[in-house]
Amino acid sequence: VAAGRVVRAIPTNTPGTHMLALGTGGTAFTANIGGGSVSQLDLAAGTLVRTVRTGLGPEAMDVTPDGRELWVADRRQNVIQVRDARTLDSLAAFPTGAFPNRLRFTPDGRLALVSNAAAGTLSVYDVATRTLRAAIPMPYDATRARPSPLTQSLGAGPVPLGVLVARDGRTAVVALAATGQLALVDLDALRVVTLLEGGETPDGMGWVGR
């Protein structure tokens, strides 16, 4: 990163490689939307370990903080799959909202958050029991809507995309692409507490030190 150069490229040999999640022990995972699969990579060796078919359009994904499980959401089937992070064997599957776009765990591994772009909600799951705790509606102000090819394809609504979890695990930020806002979600109360300006079609977010 400091030198601004690519030092290695690892082929996945499958179309539509998009999201990437880091595991433990130098392992990474990619969601291959076009291939309907997930790939496991060895970063130290620079090799593709295995690719496993998971559905029709996997995209949102994250690894539990303990490194044991990979959760993958399929945006065409509206299903979350739980996979063993060592073998990619299937452990469980359950439904989520329409067009799951991003998936993030809280730092303590207690909750999993999934933005459902077409449903306009943030699903909150209990990781230990793999059950839905809440489907939080994201606010939608139609007067602020600025249609784009992406948001128009997902219907009228706030189109929640990127999810960022605060380091203390008590607050999440959800990017509302259709209205250019960021929704701050209280993860204890399970509700939206305020809205911030997010610029045009916000999506990916990250923490930056002051």
Coordinates of N, CA and C in Angstrom, one line a residue:
V1 N 0.8 -1.2 0.0 CA 0.0 0.0 0.0 C 0.9 1.3 0.0
A2 N 1.9 1.3 0.8 CA 2.8 2.4 0.9 C 3.4 2.7 -0.5
A3 N 3.8 1.7 -1.2 CA 4.5 1.9 -2.5 C 3.5 2.1 -3.6
G4 N 2.2 1.8 -3.4 CA 1.2 1.9 -4.4 C 1.4 1.0 -5.6
R5 N 1.8 -0.2 -5.3 CA 1.9 -1.2 -6.5 C 1.4 -2.6 -6.1
V6 N 1.0 -3.3 -7.2 CA 0.5 -4.6 -7.0 C 1.7 -5.6 -6.9
V7 N 1.7 -6.4 -5.9 CA 2.9 -7.3 -5.7 C 2.5 -8.8 -6.1
R8 N 1.2 -9.0 -6.2 CA 0.8 -10.4 -6.6 C -0.6 -10.4 -7.0
A9 N -0.9 -11.2 -8.0 CA -2.3 -11.4 -8.5 C -2.6 -12.9 -8.3
I10 N -3.8 -13.2 -7.8 CA -4.2 -14.6 -7.6 C -5.5 -14.8 -8.4
P11 N -5.4 -15.7 -9.4 CA -6.6 -15.9 -10.2 C -7.7 -16.8 -9.5
T12 N -8.9 -16.4 -9.7 CA -10.0 -17.3 -9.1 C -10.6 -18.2 -10.2
N13 N -10.2 -17.9 -11.4 CA -10.7 -18.8 -12.5 C -12.2 -18.9 -12.6
T14 N -12.9 -17.9 -12.2 CA -14.4 -17.9 -12.3 C -14.9 -16.5 -12.5
P15 N -16.0 -16.3 -13.2 CA -16.4 -15.0 -13.5 C -17.1 -14.2 -12.3
G16 N -17.0 -12.9 -12.4 CA -17.8 -12.1 -11.5 C -17.2 -12.0 -10.1
T17 N -15.9 -12.3 -9.9 CA -15.3 -12.2 -8.6 C -15.5 -10.7 -8.1
H18 N -16.0 -10.5 -6.9 CA -16.4 -9.2 -6.4 C -15.9 -8.9 -5.0
M19 N -16.7 -9.3 -4.0 CA -16.4 -9.1 -2.6 C -15.3 -10.0 -2.1
L20 N -14.6 -9.5 -1.1 CA -13.5 -10.2 -0.5 C -13.6 -10.1 1.0
A21 N -13.3 -11.2 1.7 CA -13.3 -11.2 3.1 C -12.0 -11.9 3.6
L22 N -11.4 -11.3 4.7 CA -10.2 -11.9 5.2 C -10.5 -12.9 6.3
G23 N -9.9 -14.1 6.3 CA -10.1 -15.0 7.4 C -8.8 -15.0 8.3
T24 N -8.6 -16.1 8.9 CA -7.4 -16.2 9.8 C -6.3 -17.0 9.1
G25 N -5.1 -16.9 9.6 CA -4.0 -17.7 9.0 C -3.7 -17.4 7.6
G26 N -3.8 -16.2 7.1 CA -3.5 -15.8 5.8 C -4.5 -16.3 4.7
T27 N -5.7 -16.5 5.1 CA -6.7 -17.0 4.2 C -7.7 -15.8 3.8
A28 N -8.1 -15.9 2.6 CA -9.1 -14.9 2.1 C -10.2 -15.6 1.3
F29 N -11.3 -15.0 1.2 CA -12.5 -15.6 0.5 C -13.0 -14.5 -0.5
T30 N -13.4 -15.0 -1.7 CA -14.1 -14.1 -2.6 C -15.5 -14.7 -3.0
A31 N -16.4 -13.7 -3.2 CA -17.7 -14.1 -3.7 C -17.7 -13.9 -5.2
N32 N -18.0 -14.9 -6.0 CA -18.0 -14.9 -7.4 C -19.5 -14.8 -7.9
I33 N -20.0 -13.6 -8.1 CA -21.4 -13.4 -8.5 C -21.7 -14.2 -9.8
G34 N -20.9 -14.0 -10.8 CA -21.2 -14.6 -12.1 C -21.1 -16.1 -12.0
G35 N -20.2 -16.6 -11.2 CA -20.0 -18.1 -11.1 C -20.9 -18.8 -10.1
G36 N -21.6 -18.0 -9.3 CA -22.5 -18.6 -8.3 C -21.7 -19.4 -7.3
S37 N -20.5 -18.9 -6.9 CA -19.6 -19.7 -6.1 C -18.8 -18.8 -5.1
V38 N -18.1 -19.4 -4.2 CA -17.2 -18.8 -3.3 C -15.8 -19.5 -3.5
S39 N -14.7 -18.7 -3.5 CA -13.4 -19.2 -3.6 C -12.6 -18.9 -2.3
Q40 N -11.7 -19.9 -1.9 CA -10.9 -19.7 -0.8 C -9.4 -19.6 -1.3
L41 N -8.7 -18.6 -0.8 CA -7.4 -18.3 -1.3 C -6.4 -18.4 -0.2
D42 N -5.2 -18.8 -0.5 CA -4.0 -18.8 0.4 C -3.2 -17.6 0.0
L43 N -3.2 -16.6 0.8 CA -2.5 -15.3 0.5 C -1.0 -15.5 0.5
A44 N -0.5 -16.3 1.5 CA 1.0 -16.4 1.6 C 1.5 -17.2 0.4
A45 N 0.8 -18.2 0.0 CA 1.3 -19.0 -1.1 C 0.9 -18.4 -2.5
G46 N -0.1 -17.5 -2.4 CA -0.6 -16.9 -3.7 C -1.4 -17.9 -4.5
T47 N -2.1 -18.8 -3.9 CA -2.8 -19.8 -4.7 C -4.3 -19.9 -4.4
L48 N -5.0 -20.4 -5.3 CA -6.4 -20.7 -5.1 C -6.5 -22.1 -4.5
V49 N -7.2 -22.1 -3.3 CA -7.3 -23.4 -2.6 C -8.4 -24.2 -3.1
R50 N -9.6 -23.6 -3.1 CA -10.8 -24.3 -3.6 C -11.9 -23.3 -4.0
T51 N -12.8 -23.8 -4.9 CA -14.0 -23.0 -5.2 C -15.2 -23.9 -5.0
V52 N -16.2 -23.4 -4.4 CA -17.4 -24.2 -4.0 C -18.6 -23.5 -4.6
R53 N -19.5 -24.2 -5.3 CA -20.7 -23.6 -5.7 C -21.7 -23.4 -4.5
T54 N -22.2 -22.1 -4.5 CA -23.1 -21.8 -3.3 C -24.5 -21.4 -3.7
G55 N -24.7 -21.0 -5.0 CA -26.1 -20.6 -5.4 C -26.0 -19.9 -6.7
L56 N -26.8 -18.8 -6.8 CA -27.0 -18.1 -8.1 C -26.3 -16.8 -8.2
G57 N -26.2 -16.1 -7.0 CA -25.6 -14.8 -7.0 C -25.0 -14.4 -5.7
P58 N -24.0 -15.1 -5.2 CA -23.4 -14.7 -3.9 C -22.7 -13.4 -4.0
E59 N -22.9 -12.5 -3.0 CA -22.1 -11.3 -3.0 C -21.7 -10.9 -1.6
A60 N -22.7 -10.6 -0.7 CA -22.4 -10.1 0.6 C -21.7 -11.3 1.4
M61 N -20.6 -11.0 2.1 CA -19.9 -12.0 2.8 C -19.0 -11.4 3.9
D62 N -18.8 -12.2 5.0 CA -17.9 -11.8 6.0 C -17.5 -13.0 6.8
V63 N -16.4 -13.0 7.5 CA -15.9 -14.1 8.4 C -16.2 -13.7 9.8
T64 N -16.7 -14.6 10.6 CA -16.9 -14.4 12.0 C -15.5 -14.0 12.7
P65 N -15.6 -13.1 13.7 CA -14.3 -12.7 14.3 C -13.4 -13.8 14.8
D66 N -14.0 -14.9 15.2 CA -13.2 -16.0 15.7 C -12.6 -16.8 14.5
G67 N -13.0 -16.5 13.3 CA -12.4 -17.1 12.1 C -13.0 -18.5 11.7
R68 N -14.0 -18.9 12.4 CA -14.5 -20.2 12.2 C -15.6 -20.4 11.1
E69 N -16.3 -19.3 10.9 CA -17.4 -19.4 9.9 C -17.4 -18.3 8.9
L70 N -17.7 -18.6 7.7 CA -17.9 -17.7 6.6 C -19.4 -17.6 6.3
W71 N -20.0 -16.4 6.4 CA -21.4 -16.2 6.1 C -21.5 -15.6 4.7
V72 N -22.3 -16.1 3.8 CA -22.4 -15.6 2.4 C -23.9 -15.4 2.1
A73 N -24.3 -14.2 1.6 CA -25.6 -14.0 1.2 C -25.8 -13.9 -0.3
D74 N -26.8 -14.6 -0.8 CA -27.1 -14.7 -2.2 C -28.1 -13.7 -2.6
R75 N -27.7 -12.8 -3.5 CA -28.7 -11.7 -3.8 C -29.8 -12.1 -4.7
R76 N -29.7 -13.2 -5.4 CA -30.7 -13.7 -6.3 C -31.7 -14.7 -5.6
Q77 N -31.2 -15.4 -4.6 CA -32.0 -16.4 -3.9 C -32.5 -15.9 -2.5
N78 N -31.9 -14.7 -2.1 CA -32.3 -14.1 -0.8 C -32.1 -15.1 0.4
V79 N -30.9 -15.7 0.4 CA -30.6 -16.7 1.4 C -29.2 -16.5 1.9
I80 N -29.0 -16.7 3.2 CA -27.7 -16.6 3.8 C -27.2 -18.1 4.0
Q81 N -26.0 -18.3 3.6 CA -25.4 -19.6 3.9 C -24.2 -19.5 4.9
V82 N -24.2 -20.4 5.8 CA -23.1 -20.4 6.8 C -22.1 -21.6 6.3
R83 N -20.9 -21.2 6.1 CA -19.9 -22.2 5.7 C -18.8 -22.3 6.7
D84 N -18.2 -23.5 6.8 CA -17.0 -23.8 7.6 C -15.9 -23.0 6.9
A85 N -15.2 -22.1 7.6 CA -14.1 -21.3 7.0 C -12.9 -22.1 6.7
R86 N -12.8 -23.3 7.2 CA -11.6 -24.2 6.8 C -11.9 -25.0 5.5
T87 N -13.1 -25.5 5.4 CA -13.4 -26.4 4.4 C -14.4 -26.0 3.3
L88 N -15.1 -24.9 3.7 CA -16.2 -24.4 2.9 C -17.4 -25.3 2.9
D89 N -17.4 -26.3 3.8 CA -18.6 -27.2 3.9 C -19.8 -26.4 4.4
S90 N -21.0 -26.8 4.0 CA -22.2 -26.1 4.4 C -22.6 -26.4 5.9
L91 N -22.9 -25.4 6.7 CA -23.3 -25.6 8.1 C -24.7 -25.3 8.3
A92 N -25.3 -24.3 7.6 CA -26.7 -23.9 7.7 C -27.0 -23.0 6.6
A93 N -28.4 -22.7 6.4 CA -28.9 -21.8 5.5 C -30.2 -21.3 6.0
F94 N -30.5 -20.0 5.8 CA -31.8 -19.4 6.2 C -32.0 -18.2 5.4
P95 N -33.3 -17.7 5.3 CA -33.7 -16.6 4.4 C -33.3 -15.3 5.0
T96 N -33.2 -14.3 4.1 CA -33.0 -12.9 4.5 C -33.9 -12.1 3.6
G97 N -33.8 -10.7 3.6 CA -34.6 -9.8 2.8 C -34.2 -9.8 1.4
A98 N -35.0 -9.1 0.6 CA -34.7 -9.1 -0.9 C -33.5 -8.4 -1.2
F99 N -32.6 -9.0 -2.1 CA -31.4 -8.5 -2.6 C -30.4 -8.1 -1.5
P100 N -29.9 -9.1 -0.7 CA -28.9 -8.8 0.3 C -27.6 -8.3 -0.4
N101 N -27.1 -7.2 0.1 CA -26.0 -6.6 -0.6 C -24.7 -6.6 0.2
R102 N -24.8 -6.4 1.5 CA -23.6 -6.4 2.4 C -23.9 -7.1 3.7
L103 N -22.8 -7.7 4.2 CA -23.0 -8.5 5.5 C -21.8 -8.2 6.3
R104 N -22.0 -7.8 7.6 CA -21.0 -7.4 8.5 C -21.3 -8.0 9.9
F105 N -20.2 -8.5 10.6 CA -20.4 -8.9 12.0 C -20.0 -7.8 12.9
T106 N -20.6 -7.8 14.1 CA -20.1 -6.9 15.1 C -18.8 -7.4 15.7
P107 N -17.9 -6.6 16.2 CA -16.6 -7.0 16.6 C -16.6 -8.2 17.6
D108 N -17.6 -8.2 18.5 CA -17.7 -9.3 19.4 C -18.3 -10.6 18.9
G109 N -18.7 -10.6 17.6 CA -19.2 -11.8 16.9 C -20.6 -12.1 17.3
R110 N -21.3 -11.2 18.0 CA -22.6 -11.5 18.6 C -23.7 -11.4 17.5
L111 N -23.5 -10.3 16.7 CA -24.6 -10.0 15.7 C -24.0 -10.0 14.3
A112 N -24.9 -10.4 13.3 CA -24.6 -10.2 11.9 C -25.6 -9.3 11.3
L113 N -25.1 -8.3 10.5 CA -26.0 -7.3 9.9 C -26.0 -7.4 8.4
V114 N -27.1 -7.4 7.8 CA -27.3 -7.6 6.4 C -28.1 -6.5 5.8
S115 N -27.6 -5.7 4.9 CA -28.4 -4.7 4.2 C -29.2 -5.4 3.0
N116 N -30.5 -5.2 3.0 CA -31.3 -5.8 1.9 C -31.7 -4.7 1.0
A117 N -31.1 -4.5 -0.2 CA -31.2 -3.4 -1.0 C -32.6 -3.2 -1.6
A118 N -33.2 -4.3 -2.0 CA -34.6 -4.2 -2.6 C -35.7 -4.1 -1.5
A119 N -35.4 -4.7 -0.4 CA -36.4 -4.7 0.7 C -36.4 -3.4 1.5
G120 N -35.3 -2.7 1.5 CA -35.1 -1.5 2.2 C -35.0 -1.7 3.7
T121 N -34.4 -2.8 4.1 CA -34.2 -3.1 5.5 C -32.8 -3.5 5.9
L122 N -32.5 -3.5 7.2 CA -31.3 -4.0 7.7 C -31.7 -5.2 8.6
S123 N -31.3 -6.4 8.2 CA -31.6 -7.6 9.0 C -30.5 -7.7 10.0
V124 N -30.9 -8.0 11.3 CA -30.0 -8.2 12.4 C -30.2 -9.7 12.9
Y125 N -29.1 -10.5 12.8 CA -29.2 -11.9 13.2 C -28.4 -12.1 14.5
D126 N -28.9 -13.0 15.3 CA -28.1 -13.6 16.4 C -27.2 -14.6 15.9
V127 N -25.9 -14.5 16.0 CA -25.0 -15.4 15.3 C -25.0 -16.7 16.0
A128 N -25.1 -16.8 17.3 CA -25.0 -18.1 18.0 C -26.2 -19.0 17.7
T129 N -27.4 -18.4 17.5 CA -28.6 -19.2 17.2 C -29.0 -19.1 15.8
R130 N -28.3 -18.2 15.0 CA -28.6 -18.1 13.6 C -30.1 -17.7 13.4
T131 N -30.6 -16.9 14.2 CA -32.0 -16.5 14.1 C -32.1 -15.0 13.9
L132 N -33.2 -14.5 13.3 CA -33.4 -13.1 13.0 C -33.9 -12.4 14.3
R133 N -33.2 -11.4 14.7 CA -33.6 -10.6 15.8 C -34.5 -9.4 15.4
A134 N -34.2 -8.8 14.2 CA -35.0 -7.7 13.8 C -34.7 -7.4 12.3
A135 N -35.7 -6.9 11.6 CA -35.6 -6.4 10.3 C -35.9 -4.9 10.4
I136 N -34.9 -4.1 10.4 CA -35.1 -2.7 10.7 C -35.4 -1.9 9.4
P137 N -36.6 -1.3 9.3 CA -36.8 -0.5 8.1 C -35.9 0.7 8.0
M138 N -35.4 1.0 6.8 CA -34.5 2.1 6.6 C -35.4 3.3 6.2
P139 N -35.2 4.5 6.7 CA -36.1 5.6 6.3 C -36.0 5.9 4.8
Y140 N -37.1 6.4 4.3 CA -37.1 6.7 2.8 C -37.9 8.0 2.6
D141 N -37.2 9.0 2.1 CA -37.8 10.3 1.8 C -37.8 10.4 0.2
A142 N -39.0 10.1 -0.4 CA -39.1 10.1 -1.8 C -38.6 11.4 -2.5
T143 N -38.8 12.5 -1.8 CA -38.4 13.8 -2.3 C -36.9 14.0 -2.5
R144 N -36.1 13.1 -1.8 CA -34.7 13.2 -1.9 C -34.1 12.2 -2.9
A145 N -35.0 11.3 -3.5 CA -34.5 10.3 -4.3 C -33.9 10.8 -5.6
R146 N -32.7 10.3 -5.9 CA -32.0 10.7 -7.1 C -31.7 9.4 -7.9
P147 N -32.6 9.1 -8.9 CA -32.6 7.8 -9.5 C -31.2 7.6 -10.3
S148 N -30.7 6.4 -10.2 CA -29.5 6.0 -11.0 C -29.8 4.6 -11.5
P149 N -29.0 4.1 -12.5 CA -29.3 2.8 -13.0 C -29.3 1.7 -11.9
L150 N -28.5 1.8 -10.9 CA -28.5 0.9 -9.8 C -29.7 0.9 -9.0
T151 N -30.0 2.1 -8.5 CA -31.2 2.2 -7.6 C -32.5 2.0 -8.3
Q152 N -32.6 2.4 -9.5 CA -33.9 2.2 -10.3 C -34.1 0.7 -10.5
S153 N -33.1 -0.1 -10.6 CA -33.3 -1.6 -10.8 C -33.7 -2.3 -9.5
L154 N -33.7 -1.6 -8.4 CA -34.0 -2.2 -7.1 C -35.4 -1.7 -6.6
G155 N -36.1 -0.9 -7.4 CA -37.4 -0.4 -7.0 C -37.4 0.8 -6.2
A156 N -38.6 1.3 -5.8 CA -38.7 2.6 -5.1 C -38.4 2.3 -3.6
G157 N -37.4 2.9 -3.1 CA -37.1 2.7 -1.7 C -35.7 3.3 -1.4
P158 N -35.2 3.2 -0.2 CA -33.9 3.8 0.2 C -32.7 3.1 -0.4
V159 N -32.8 1.9 -0.8 CA -31.7 1.1 -1.3 C -30.5 1.1 -0.4
P160 N -30.6 0.4 0.8 CA -29.5 0.3 1.7 C -28.4 -0.6 1.1
L161 N -27.2 -0.1 1.1 CA -26.0 -0.9 0.5 C -25.0 -1.1 1.6
G162 N -23.9 -0.2 1.6 CA -22.8 -0.5 2.5 C -23.2 -0.4 4.0
V163 N -22.5 -1.3 4.7 CA -22.7 -1.4 6.2 C -21.4 -1.2 6.9
L164 N -21.3 -0.3 7.9 CA -20.1 -0.1 8.6 C -20.4 -0.2 10.1
V165 N -19.7 -1.0 10.9 CA -20.0 -1.2 12.3 C -18.9 -0.5 13.1
A166 N -19.4 0.3 14.1 CA -18.5 1.0 15.0 C -17.6 0.0 15.8
R167 N -16.5 0.5 16.2 CA -15.5 -0.4 16.9 C -16.1 -0.9 18.2
D168 N -17.0 -0.2 18.8 CA -17.5 -0.7 20.1 C -18.7 -1.6 19.9
G169 N -19.1 -1.8 18.6 CA -20.2 -2.7 18.3 C -21.6 -2.3 18.6
R170 N -21.7 -1.1 19.0 CA -23.1 -0.6 19.5 C -23.8 0.2 18.4
T171 N -23.1 0.6 17.4 CA -23.7 1.4 16.4 C -23.3 0.9 15.0
A172 N -24.2 1.0 14.0 CA -23.9 0.7 12.7 C -24.3 1.8 11.8
V173 N -23.5 2.0 10.7 CA -23.9 3.0 9.7 C -24.3 2.3 8.4
V174 N -25.4 2.7 7.9 CA -25.9 2.1 6.6 C -26.1 3.1 5.6
A175 N -25.5 2.9 4.4 CA -25.5 3.8 3.3 C -26.8 3.6 2.5
L176 N -27.6 4.7 2.4 CA -28.9 4.7 1.7 C -28.6 5.3 0.3
A177 N -28.4 4.5 -0.7 CA -27.9 4.9 -2.0 C -29.0 5.8 -2.7
A178 N -30.2 5.5 -2.5 CA -31.2 6.2 -3.3 C -31.4 7.7 -2.9
T179 N -31.2 7.9 -1.6 CA -31.5 9.3 -1.0 C -30.2 10.0 -0.6
G180 N -29.0 9.4 -0.8 CA -27.8 10.1 -0.4 C -27.6 10.4 1.0
Q181 N -28.1 9.4 1.9 CA -28.0 9.6 3.3 C -27.3 8.4 4.0
L182 N -26.9 8.6 5.2 CA -26.3 7.5 6.0 C -27.2 7.4 7.2
A183 N -27.7 6.2 7.5 CA -28.5 5.9 8.6 C -27.7 5.4 9.8
L184 N -27.7 6.0 10.9 CA -27.1 5.5 12.1 C -28.0 4.7 12.9
V185 N -27.6 3.4 13.1 CA -28.5 2.4 13.8 C -28.0 2.1 15.2
D186 N -28.8 2.2 16.2 CA -28.5 1.8 17.5 C -28.7 0.3 17.6
L187 N -27.6 -0.5 17.8 CA -27.7 -1.9 17.8 C -28.2 -2.5 19.1
D188 N -28.3 -1.7 20.1 CA -29.0 -2.1 21.4 C -30.5 -2.0 21.3
A189 N -30.9 -0.8 20.8 CA -32.3 -0.5 20.6 C -32.9 -1.1 19.3
L190 N -32.0 -1.4 18.4 CA -32.4 -2.0 17.1 C -33.3 -1.0 16.3
R191 N -32.9 0.2 16.2 CA -33.6 1.3 15.5 C -32.7 2.3 14.9
V192 N -33.2 3.0 13.9 CA -32.4 4.1 13.3 C -32.6 5.3 14.3
V193 N -31.4 6.0 14.6 CA -31.5 7.1 15.6 C -31.3 8.4 14.9
T194 N -30.6 8.4 13.8 CA -30.4 9.7 13.1 C -30.0 9.5 11.6
L195 N -30.0 10.5 10.8 CA -29.6 10.4 9.4 C -28.5 11.5 9.2
L196 N -27.5 11.1 8.4 CA -26.5 12.1 8.0 C -26.4 12.2 6.5
E197 N -25.9 13.3 6.0 CA -25.7 13.4 4.6 C -24.6 12.5 4.1
G198 N -24.8 11.8 3.0 CA -23.9 10.8 2.6 C -23.3 11.0 1.2
G199 N -23.7 12.1 0.5 CA -23.2 12.3 -0.9 C -24.0 11.5 -1.8
E200 N -23.7 11.6 -3.1 CA -24.4 11.0 -4.1 C -24.2 9.5 -4.2
T201 N -25.3 8.7 -4.1 CA -25.2 7.2 -4.2 C -24.2 6.6 -3.3
P202 N -24.2 6.8 -2.0 CA -23.2 6.3 -1.1 C -23.3 4.7 -1.0
D203 N -22.2 4.1 -0.8 CA -22.1 2.7 -0.7 C -21.0 2.2 0.3
G204 N -19.8 2.0 -0.2 CA -18.7 1.6 0.7 C -18.3 2.7 1.6
M205 N -17.9 2.2 2.9 CA -17.5 3.1 3.9 C -16.3 2.5 4.7
G206 N -15.5 3.3 5.4 CA -14.4 2.9 6.2 C -14.1 3.9 7.3
W207 N -13.5 3.4 8.3 CA -13.1 4.3 9.4 C -11.7 4.9 9.1
V208 N -11.6 6.2 9.3 CA -10.3 6.9 9.1 C -9.9 7.6 10.4
G209 N -8.7 7.4 10.9 CA -8.3 8.1 12.1 C -8.3 9.6 11.9
R210 N -8.6 10.3 13.0 CA -8.6 11.7 13.0 C -7.2 12.3 12.8

